[in-house]
DNA sequence: CGCATAATTGAACAATGTTCAATATGTGCT
DNA sequence: AGCACATATTGAACATTGTTCAATTATGCG
């Protein structure tokens, strides 16, 4: 038995999240179980429930970390100065590449379905908004006469669209294969959308 | 006990699919269990396994029926003569309305994750291609100089995009609410995309 | 009427999330 | 040093899941 005070609550918390990430990466959401996570960090199920409210809680926190990683990669790309169109294409490529390299964890964000009454935790919502903000910033120079509301709307539309392509392709519900064709599809959506969106 | 020959295999098969649809509509995929379906049609678990290979098989068949319904509604809309842009907007509205009115069953198509090695049954693939065909047909008049490949690519890109909007909105991963805003978002995507896609 | 055939059952198994009394362990006090 | 208290950790228990298959029961035929 793990001896008392071998690890603080915080340490156990972190260890569990990392273990869960490893399991989810290899076996997907359906392969993730409380007992597996517990045994991987050298504790038993009970301990997990001292640190997380339940499995949903743990999954939500793993997803939050994944989203955070994705955001950081996008921010890094977005920081390099580029023409607006190139910036959006680069963001889209980064998104797709992340989803492609971390398919299991990325899918988990969307596979995990919330209870009917459940409201997303604030940090999670903020992550999403931060991501949209990157797209909005890149979009703004292309629509100088457009209102903030229109820019926000466009960013959401375009990004949800890219997300949809990514999702259908990587979950193999679409009859396409390979990361290149995903990129191509996303480029098609982006280029045509920007052509229509751009003013002049 | 249900008496022998009360129902043929085919009847049991159909009853099970309908029962599963009802359960899924009310409780979602996670509320669907073999025992629930069985008891709802007055049989026991064992019987279900004479008619379906396993639960995944049953779910896949339910999804196939859902997709078929969706396709029929879209085809009905697509049959009425309209200008290309109006046609695509109408198709998108139909899609969103169906997803909105049958959220649980529609989500189930995408929530149900396939094994790594699993290949989608041919009928399922055909359904998807049929749906894309409707979009392609509406798109063709707008891109008279474009190749079939380009049209197909555009249809997939746009439609996956609309799907993405629908999915993020209805699963509440986006910070928007209500069917109207979903329609608005989808319209934004469509209108800008078509503006960019259209030739002249 | 009885027997063979086949339809239907439901007990059994392994695995799941979750709880909580019981136990092991470290800390502090005398 | 030893003892007692507090608490970290456990793991057995429960309900539920998918899936299998020997046992049972109803039916139609001879």
Coordinates of C-alpha atoms (C1' of nucleotides) in Angstrom, one line a residue:
Chain A
X1 CA 0.0 0.0 0.0
X2 CA 1.2 3.5 -0.9
X3 CA 2.3 4.9 2.4
X4 CA 0.6 7.8 3.9
X5 CA 2.2 11.1 2.9
X6 CA 4.1 9.5 0.1
X7 CA 2.5 12.2 -2.0
X8 CA 0.4 15.2 -1.4
X9 CA -3.1 15.5 -2.7
X10 CA -1.8 17.9 -5.4
X11 CA 0.8 15.4 -6.4
X12 CA -1.7 12.6 -6.6
X13 CA -4.0 14.8 -8.6
X14 CA -1.3 15.6 -11.2
X15 CA -0.1 12.0 -11.3
X16 CA -3.6 10.8 -12.0
X17 CA -4.1 13.4 -14.8
X18 CA -0.8 12.3 -16.5
X19 CA -1.7 8.6 -16.1
X20 CA -5.1 9.2 -17.6
X21 CA -3.6 11.1 -20.5
X22 CA -1.3 8.2 -21.2
X23 CA -4.1 5.7 -21.1
X24 CA -6.4 7.8 -23.2
X25 CA -3.6 8.3 -25.8
X26 CA -3.2 4.6 -26.2
X27 CA -6.6 3.2 -25.7
X28 CA -9.0 6.1 -26.1
X29 CA -11.8 7.2 -23.9
X30 CA -13.4 3.8 -23.8
X31 CA -10.2 2.3 -22.5
X32 CA -10.0 4.7 -19.6
X33 CA -11.2 3.4 -16.3
X34 CA -10.9 4.5 -12.7
X35 CA -9.1 1.3 -11.7
X36 CA -6.6 1.6 -14.5
X37 CA -5.7 5.1 -13.6
X38 CA -5.4 4.2 -10.0
X39 CA -3.2 1.2 -10.5
X40 CA -1.0 3.1 -12.9
X41 CA -0.1 5.6 -10.2
X42 CA 0.2 3.0 -7.5
X43 CA -3.0 3.7 -5.6
X44 CA -6.4 2.2 -5.5
X45 CA -9.7 3.4 -6.8
X46 CA -10.8 4.9 -3.5
X47 CA -8.0 7.3 -3.5
X48 CA -9.0 8.7 -6.9
X49 CA -12.3 9.7 -5.4
X50 CA -10.6 11.7 -2.8
X51 CA -9.1 13.9 -5.5
X52 CA -11.8 13.9 -8.2
X53 CA -15.5 14.2 -7.7
X54 CA -15.9 11.3 -10.2
X55 CA -14.6 10.1 -13.5
X56 CA -16.3 12.8 -15.5
X57 CA -14.5 15.4 -13.4
X58 CA -11.2 13.7 -14.2
X59 CA -11.9 13.5 -17.9
X60 CA -12.9 17.2 -18.0
X61 CA -9.6 18.1 -16.4
X62 CA -7.7 16.0 -18.9
X63 CA -9.6 17.7 -21.7
X64 CA -8.8 21.1 -20.3
X65 CA -5.1 20.3 -20.4
X66 CA -5.4 19.0 -23.9
X67 CA -7.2 22.2 -25.0
X68 CA -4.5 24.2 -23.3
X69 CA -1.7 22.5 -25.2
X70 CA -3.6 22.9 -28.5
X71 CA -4.1 26.6 -27.7
X72 CA -0.4 27.1 -26.9
X73 CA 0.7 25.6 -30.3
X74 CA -1.8 27.8 -32.1
X75 CA -0.7 30.9 -30.2
X76 CA 3.0 30.2 -31.1
X77 CA 2.0 30.0 -34.8
X78 CA -0.1 33.0 -34.6
X79 CA 2.7 35.1 -33.0
X80 CA 4.8 34.9 -36.1
X81 CA 3.9 37.9 -38.3
X82 CA 2.1 36.8 -41.5
X83 CA -0.5 38.1 -43.9
X84 CA -4.0 37.5 -42.6
X85 CA -4.8 34.7 -45.0
X86 CA -1.5 32.9 -44.4
X87 CA -2.1 33.2 -40.7
X88 CA -5.5 31.6 -40.8
X89 CA -4.2 28.8 -43.0
X90 CA -1.3 28.2 -40.6
X91 CA -3.7 28.1 -37.7
X92 CA -5.9 25.6 -39.4
X93 CA -2.8 23.5 -40.3
X94 CA -1.7 23.6 -36.7
X95 CA -5.1 22.6 -35.5
X96 CA -5.3 19.6 -37.9
X97 CA -1.8 18.5 -37.2
X98 CA -2.4 18.6 -33.4
X99 CA -5.6 16.6 -33.9
X100 CA -3.8 14.2 -36.1
X101 CA -0.9 13.7 -33.8
X102 CA -3.0 13.4 -30.7
X103 CA -6.2 11.9 -32.1
X104 CA -7.2 10.0 -29.1
X105 CA -6.9 12.9 -26.7
X106 CA -8.3 15.4 -29.1
X107 CA -11.4 13.2 -29.8
X108 CA -11.9 12.7 -26.1
X109 CA -12.8 16.4 -25.8
X110 CA -15.7 15.8 -28.1
X111 CA -16.6 12.2 -27.3
X112 CA -17.2 13.1 -23.7
X113 CA -20.8 14.0 -23.6
X114 CA -22.2 16.2 -20.8
X115 CA -25.2 15.5 -18.7
X116 CA -28.3 17.5 -19.9
X117 CA -28.1 20.0 -17.1
X118 CA -24.4 20.3 -16.9
X119 CA -22.8 23.6 -17.7
X120 CA -19.2 23.8 -18.9
X121 CA -16.7 24.9 -16.2
X122 CA -15.6 28.5 -16.7
X123 CA -12.0 27.7 -17.5
X124 CA -13.1 25.4 -20.2
X125 CA -15.3 28.1 -21.8
X126 CA -12.4 30.6 -21.6
X127 CA -10.1 28.2 -23.4
X128 CA -12.6 28.0 -26.3
X129 CA -13.0 31.8 -26.4
X130 CA -9.2 32.3 -26.4
X131 CA -8.9 30.0 -29.4
X132 CA -11.6 31.9 -31.2
X133 CA -9.9 35.2 -30.3
X134 CA -6.8 34.0 -32.3
X135 CA -9.0 33.5 -35.4
X136 CA -10.8 36.8 -34.8
X137 CA -7.5 38.7 -34.8
X138 CA -6.4 37.1 -38.0
X139 CA -9.8 37.8 -39.6
X140 CA -10.0 41.5 -38.6
X141 CA -7.7 42.9 -41.2
X142 CA -9.7 41.3 -43.9
X143 CA -12.9 42.9 -42.8
X144 CA -12.0 46.4 -41.8
X145 CA -15.6 47.6 -42.2
X146 CA -17.1 44.8 -40.3
X147 CA -18.4 45.0 -36.7
X148 CA -16.9 43.1 -33.9
X149 CA -20.0 41.0 -33.8
X150 CA -19.6 40.1 -37.5
X151 CA -15.9 39.2 -37.0
X152 CA -16.8 37.0 -34.0
X153 CA -19.6 35.3 -36.0
X154 CA -17.3 34.7 -38.9
X155 CA -14.5 33.3 -36.7
X156 CA -16.9 30.9 -35.1
X157 CA -18.4 29.8 -38.4
X158 CA -15.1 29.2 -40.1
X159 CA -13.5 27.5 -37.1
X160 CA -16.4 25.2 -36.4
X161 CA -16.2 24.3 -40.0
X162 CA -12.6 23.4 -39.9
X163 CA -13.3 21.4 -36.7
X164 CA -16.1 19.6 -38.5
X165 CA -13.8 18.5 -41.3
X166 CA -11.2 17.4 -38.9
X167 CA -13.7 15.4 -36.9
X168 CA -15.4 13.6 -39.7
X169 CA -12.1 12.8 -41.3
X170 CA -10.3 11.6 -38.2
X171 CA -13.3 9.5 -36.9
X172 CA -13.4 8.0 -40.4
X173 CA -17.1 8.9 -40.9
X174 CA -16.0 10.5 -44.2
X175 CA -14.8 8.6 -47.2
X176 CA -11.4 10.3 -47.2
X177 CA -8.2 9.2 -45.6
X178 CA -4.8 10.6 -44.6
X179 CA -3.8 13.9 -43.1
X180 CA -3.0 15.5 -46.5
X181 CA -6.6 15.2 -47.7
X182 CA -7.8 16.7 -44.4
X183 CA -5.6 19.7 -44.9
X184 CA -6.7 20.0 -48.5
X185 CA -10.4 20.0 -47.5
X186 CA -9.8 22.5 -44.8
X187 CA -7.9 24.7 -47.2
X188 CA -10.7 24.5 -49.7
X189 CA -13.1 25.7 -47.0
X190 CA -10.8 28.4 -45.8
X191 CA -9.8 29.8 -49.1
X192 CA -13.3 30.0 -50.5
X193 CA -14.6 31.4 -47.2
X194 CA -12.0 34.1 -47.1
X195 CA -12.5 35.0 -50.7
X196 CA -16.1 35.6 -49.9
X197 CA -15.4 37.3 -46.6
X198 CA -12.7 39.7 -47.8
X199 CA -13.8 43.2 -48.7
X200 CA -13.1 44.9 -52.1
Chain B
X1 CA -41.9 -15.9 -21.8
X2 CA -42.5 -14.8 -25.3
X3 CA -43.9 -17.9 -27.1
X4 CA -42.0 -19.4 -29.9
X5 CA -43.0 -18.1 -33.3
X6 CA -44.8 -15.2 -31.8
X7 CA -42.6 -13.2 -34.1
X8 CA -40.3 -14.0 -36.9
X9 CA -36.6 -13.1 -36.7
X10 CA -37.3 -10.2 -39.1
X11 CA -40.1 -8.9 -36.8
X12 CA -37.9 -9.1 -33.7
X13 CA -35.2 -7.4 -35.7
X14 CA -37.5 -4.5 -36.5
X15 CA -39.1 -4.3 -33.1
X16 CA -35.6 -4.1 -31.5
X17 CA -34.5 -1.3 -33.8
X18 CA -37.7 0.7 -33.1
X19 CA -37.3 0.1 -29.3
X20 CA -33.7 1.2 -29.5
X21 CA -34.6 4.3 -31.3
X22 CA -37.2 5.2 -28.7
X23 CA -34.7 4.6 -25.9
X24 CA -32.0 6.6 -27.6
X25 CA -34.3 9.4 -28.3
X26 CA -35.2 9.7 -24.6
X27 CA -32.0 8.8 -22.9
X28 CA -29.3 9.1 -25.5
X29 CA -26.6 6.6 -26.4
X30 CA -25.5 6.1 -22.8
X31 CA -29.0 5.2 -21.7
X32 CA -29.2 2.5 -24.3
X33 CA -28.5 -1.1 -23.1
X34 CA -29.1 -4.5 -24.4
X35 CA -31.4 -5.5 -21.4
X36 CA -33.5 -2.3 -21.9
X37 CA -34.1 -3.0 -25.5
X38 CA -34.9 -6.6 -24.9
X39 CA -37.3 -6.0 -22.1
X40 CA -39.0 -3.2 -24.1
X41 CA -39.9 -5.7 -26.8
X42 CA -40.9 -8.4 -24.4
X43 CA -37.9 -10.7 -24.9
X44 CA -34.7 -11.3 -22.9
X45 CA -31.1 -10.3 -23.7
X46 CA -30.2 -13.7 -25.2
X47 CA -32.8 -13.2 -28.0
X48 CA -31.2 -10.0 -29.0
X49 CA -28.0 -11.8 -29.7
X50 CA -29.7 -14.1 -32.1
X51 CA -30.7 -11.1 -34.2
X52 CA -27.7 -8.8 -33.9
X53 CA -24.0 -9.7 -33.7
X54 CA -23.6 -7.4 -30.7
X55 CA -24.7 -4.0 -29.5
X56 CA -22.5 -2.1 -31.9
X57 CA -24.2 -3.9 -34.7
X58 CA -27.6 -2.8 -33.4
X59 CA -26.4 0.8 -33.0
X60 CA -25.0 0.9 -36.4
X61 CA -28.3 -0.2 -37.9
X62 CA -30.2 2.4 -35.9
X63 CA -27.8 5.0 -37.1
X64 CA -28.3 3.8 -40.7
X65 CA -32.0 4.3 -40.3
X66 CA -31.5 7.8 -38.8
X67 CA -29.2 8.8 -41.7
X68 CA -31.8 7.5 -44.1
X69 CA -34.5 9.7 -42.6
X70 CA -32.3 12.7 -42.7
X71 CA -31.4 12.0 -46.3
X72 CA -35.1 11.7 -47.3
X73 CA -35.9 15.1 -45.8
X74 CA -33.0 16.7 -47.6
X75 CA -34.0 15.1 -50.8
X76 CA -37.5 16.4 -50.5
X77 CA -36.2 19.9 -50.1
X78 CA -33.7 19.5 -52.8
X79 CA -36.4 18.4 -55.3
X80 CA -38.2 21.8 -55.2
X81 CA -36.6 23.9 -57.9
X82 CA -34.6 26.8 -56.5
X83 CA -31.6 28.9 -57.3
X84 CA -28.4 27.2 -56.4
X85 CA -27.6 29.4 -53.4
X86 CA -31.2 29.1 -52.0
X87 CA -31.0 25.4 -52.5
X88 CA -27.8 25.0 -50.4
X89 CA -29.2 27.3 -47.7
X90 CA -32.4 25.2 -47.6
X91 CA -30.4 22.0 -47.4
X92 CA -28.4 23.4 -44.5
X93 CA -31.6 24.5 -42.7
X94 CA -33.1 21.1 -43.2
X95 CA -30.0 19.4 -41.8
X96 CA -29.9 21.7 -38.8
X97 CA -33.6 21.4 -38.1
X98 CA -33.4 17.6 -38.3
X99 CA -30.4 17.5 -35.9
X100 CA -32.2 19.9 -33.6
X101 CA -35.5 18.0 -33.6
X102 CA -33.8 14.6 -33.2
X103 CA -30.7 15.6 -31.3
X104 CA -30.2 12.4 -29.4
X105 CA -30.5 10.1 -32.4
X106 CA -28.5 12.4 -34.6
X107 CA -25.7 12.7 -32.0
X108 CA -25.6 9.0 -31.7
X109 CA -24.3 8.7 -35.3
X110 CA -21.2 10.6 -34.2
X111 CA -20.9 9.5 -30.6
X112 CA -20.7 5.9 -31.6
X113 CA -17.0 5.4 -32.1
X114 CA -15.7 2.6 -34.2
X115 CA -13.0 0.1 -33.4
X116 CA -9.6 1.0 -34.9
X117 CA -9.8 -1.7 -37.5
X118 CA -13.5 -1.4 -38.2
X119 CA -14.6 -0.4 -41.7
X120 CA -17.9 1.3 -42.2
X121 CA -20.5 -1.0 -43.8
X122 CA -21.1 -0.2 -47.4
X123 CA -24.7 0.9 -47.0
X124 CA -23.6 3.5 -44.4
X125 CA -20.9 4.8 -46.8
X126 CA -23.5 5.0 -49.6
X127 CA -25.8 7.1 -47.4
X128 CA -23.1 9.6 -46.8
X129 CA -22.2 9.8 -50.5
X130 CA -25.8 10.2 -51.4
X131 CA -26.0 13.2 -49.1
X132 CA -22.9 14.7 -50.5
X133 CA -24.3 14.2 -54.0
X134 CA -27.3 16.5 -53.2
X135 CA -24.8 19.2 -52.2
X136 CA -22.7 18.6 -55.3
X137 CA -25.7 19.0 -57.5
X138 CA -26.6 22.3 -56.0
X139 CA -23.0 23.5 -56.2
X140 CA -22.4 22.6 -59.8
X141 CA -24.3 25.5 -61.5
X142 CA -22.1 27.9 -59.4
X143 CA -18.9 26.4 -60.7
X144 CA -19.4 25.7 -64.3
X145 CA -15.7 25.7 -65.1
X146 CA -14.8 23.5 -62.2
X147 CA -13.9 19.8 -62.5
X148 CA -16.0 17.1 -60.8
X149 CA -13.2 16.6 -58.4
X150 CA -13.3 20.3 -57.4
X151 CA -17.1 20.2 -57.0
X152 CA -16.8 17.1 -54.8
X153 CA -14.1 18.6 -52.7
X154 CA -16.1 21.8 -52.2
X155 CA -19.2 19.9 -51.3
X156 CA -17.4 17.9 -48.6
X157 CA -15.6 20.9 -47.3
X158 CA -18.8 23.0 -47.0
X159 CA -20.9 20.2 -45.6
X160 CA -18.4 19.0 -43.1
X161 CA -18.3 22.7 -42.0
X162 CA -22.0 22.9 -41.5
X163 CA -21.9 19.7 -39.7
X164 CA -19.2 21.0 -37.4
X165 CA -21.2 24.1 -36.5
X166 CA -24.2 21.9 -35.8
X167 CA -22.2 19.5 -33.6
X168 CA -20.4 22.1 -31.5
X169 CA -23.6 24.0 -31.0
X170 CA -25.9 21.1 -30.1
X171 CA -23.4 19.4 -27.9
X172 CA -23.0 22.8 -26.2
X173 CA -19.2 22.9 -26.6
X174 CA -19.7 26.3 -28.2
X175 CA -20.8 29.4 -26.2
X176 CA -23.9 29.9 -28.3
X177 CA -27.4 28.6 -27.8
X178 CA -30.7 28.1 -29.6
X179 CA -31.4 26.9 -33.0
X180 CA -31.6 30.3 -34.5
X181 CA -28.0 31.1 -33.8
X182 CA -26.9 27.8 -35.2
X183 CA -28.8 28.7 -38.4
X184 CA -27.1 32.1 -38.4
X185 CA -23.7 30.6 -38.0
X186 CA -24.3 28.1 -40.8
X187 CA -25.6 30.8 -43.0
X188 CA -22.5 32.9 -42.4
X189 CA -20.3 30.0 -43.4
X190 CA -22.4 29.2 -46.4
X191 CA -22.8 32.7 -47.8
X192 CA -19.2 33.6 -47.5
X193 CA -18.1 30.2 -48.9
X194 CA -20.4 30.5 -51.9
X195 CA -19.3 34.1 -52.5
X196 CA -15.8 32.8 -52.8
X197 CA -16.7 29.7 -54.7
X198 CA -18.9 31.3 -57.3
X199 CA -17.3 32.2 -60.6
X200 CA -17.4 35.5 -62.4
Chain C
dC1 C1' -49.8 -38.8 -27.8
dG2 C1' -45.0 -38.3 -27.6
dC3 C1' -40.8 -37.0 -29.5
dA4 C1' -37.5 -34.3 -31.9
dT5 C1' -36.4 -29.7 -33.1
dA6 C1' -35.5 -25.2 -32.4
dA7 C1' -36.8 -20.8 -30.0
dT8 C1' -36.1 -18.6 -25.8
dT9 C1' -34.3 -18.1 -21.5
dG10 C1' -31.6 -16.5 -17.6
dA11 C1' -27.7 -17.7 -14.8
dA12 C1' -22.9 -16.8 -15.1
dC13 C1' -18.6 -14.0 -16.0
dA14 C1' -15.7 -10.1 -16.3
dA15 C1' -15.6 -5.3 -16.2
dT16 C1' -17.6 -0.8 -15.1
dG17 C1' -18.4 3.6 -11.6
dT18 C1' -19.0 4.7 -6.9
dT19 C1' -19.3 4.4 -1.8
dC20 C1' -17.7 3.8 2.8
dA21 C1' -16.6 0.9 6.9
dA22 C1' -12.4 -1.0 8.1
dT23 C1' -7.5 -0.8 8.3
dA24 C1' -2.8 0.8 8.2
dT25 C1' 0.2 4.6 9.2
dG26 C1' 2.3 8.8 10.6
dT27 C1' 2.4 12.4 14.3
dG28 C1' 2.5 14.3 18.7
dC29 C1' 2.1 14.0 23.6
dT30 C1' 3.5 12.3 28.0
Chain D
dA1 C1' 10.0 5.1 24.4
dG2 C1' 5.4 4.1 24.2
dC3 C1' 0.7 5.1 23.5
dA4 C1' -3.2 7.2 21.5
dC5 C1' -5.3 10.0 18.2
dA6 C1' -6.1 11.5 13.5
dT7 C1' -6.2 10.5 8.9
dA8 C1' -4.6 8.6 4.5
dT9 C1' -5.6 4.5 2.1
dT10 C1' -7.7 0.5 1.1
dG11 C1' -10.6 -3.0 -1.0
dA12 C1' -14.9 -5.4 -0.4
dA13 C1' -19.6 -4.4 -1.8
dC14 C1' -23.4 -2.9 -5.0
dA15 C1' -25.6 -2.1 -9.1
dT16 C1' -25.1 -2.1 -13.9
dT17 C1' -22.8 -3.1 -18.2
dG18 C1' -21.9 -6.5 -22.7
dT19 C1' -21.8 -11.2 -24.0
dT20 C1' -22.1 -16.3 -23.9
dC21 C1' -24.3 -20.8 -23.8
dA22 C1' -26.2 -24.8 -21.3
dA23 C1' -30.7 -25.6 -19.8
dT24 C1' -35.5 -25.2 -20.5
dT25 C1' -39.8 -24.9 -22.8
dA26 C1' -43.0 -24.6 -26.6
dT27 C1' -44.2 -26.2 -31.1
dG28 C1' -45.2 -29.1 -35.1
dC29 C1' -44.8 -33.6 -37.0
dG30 C1' -45.1 -38.5 -37.2

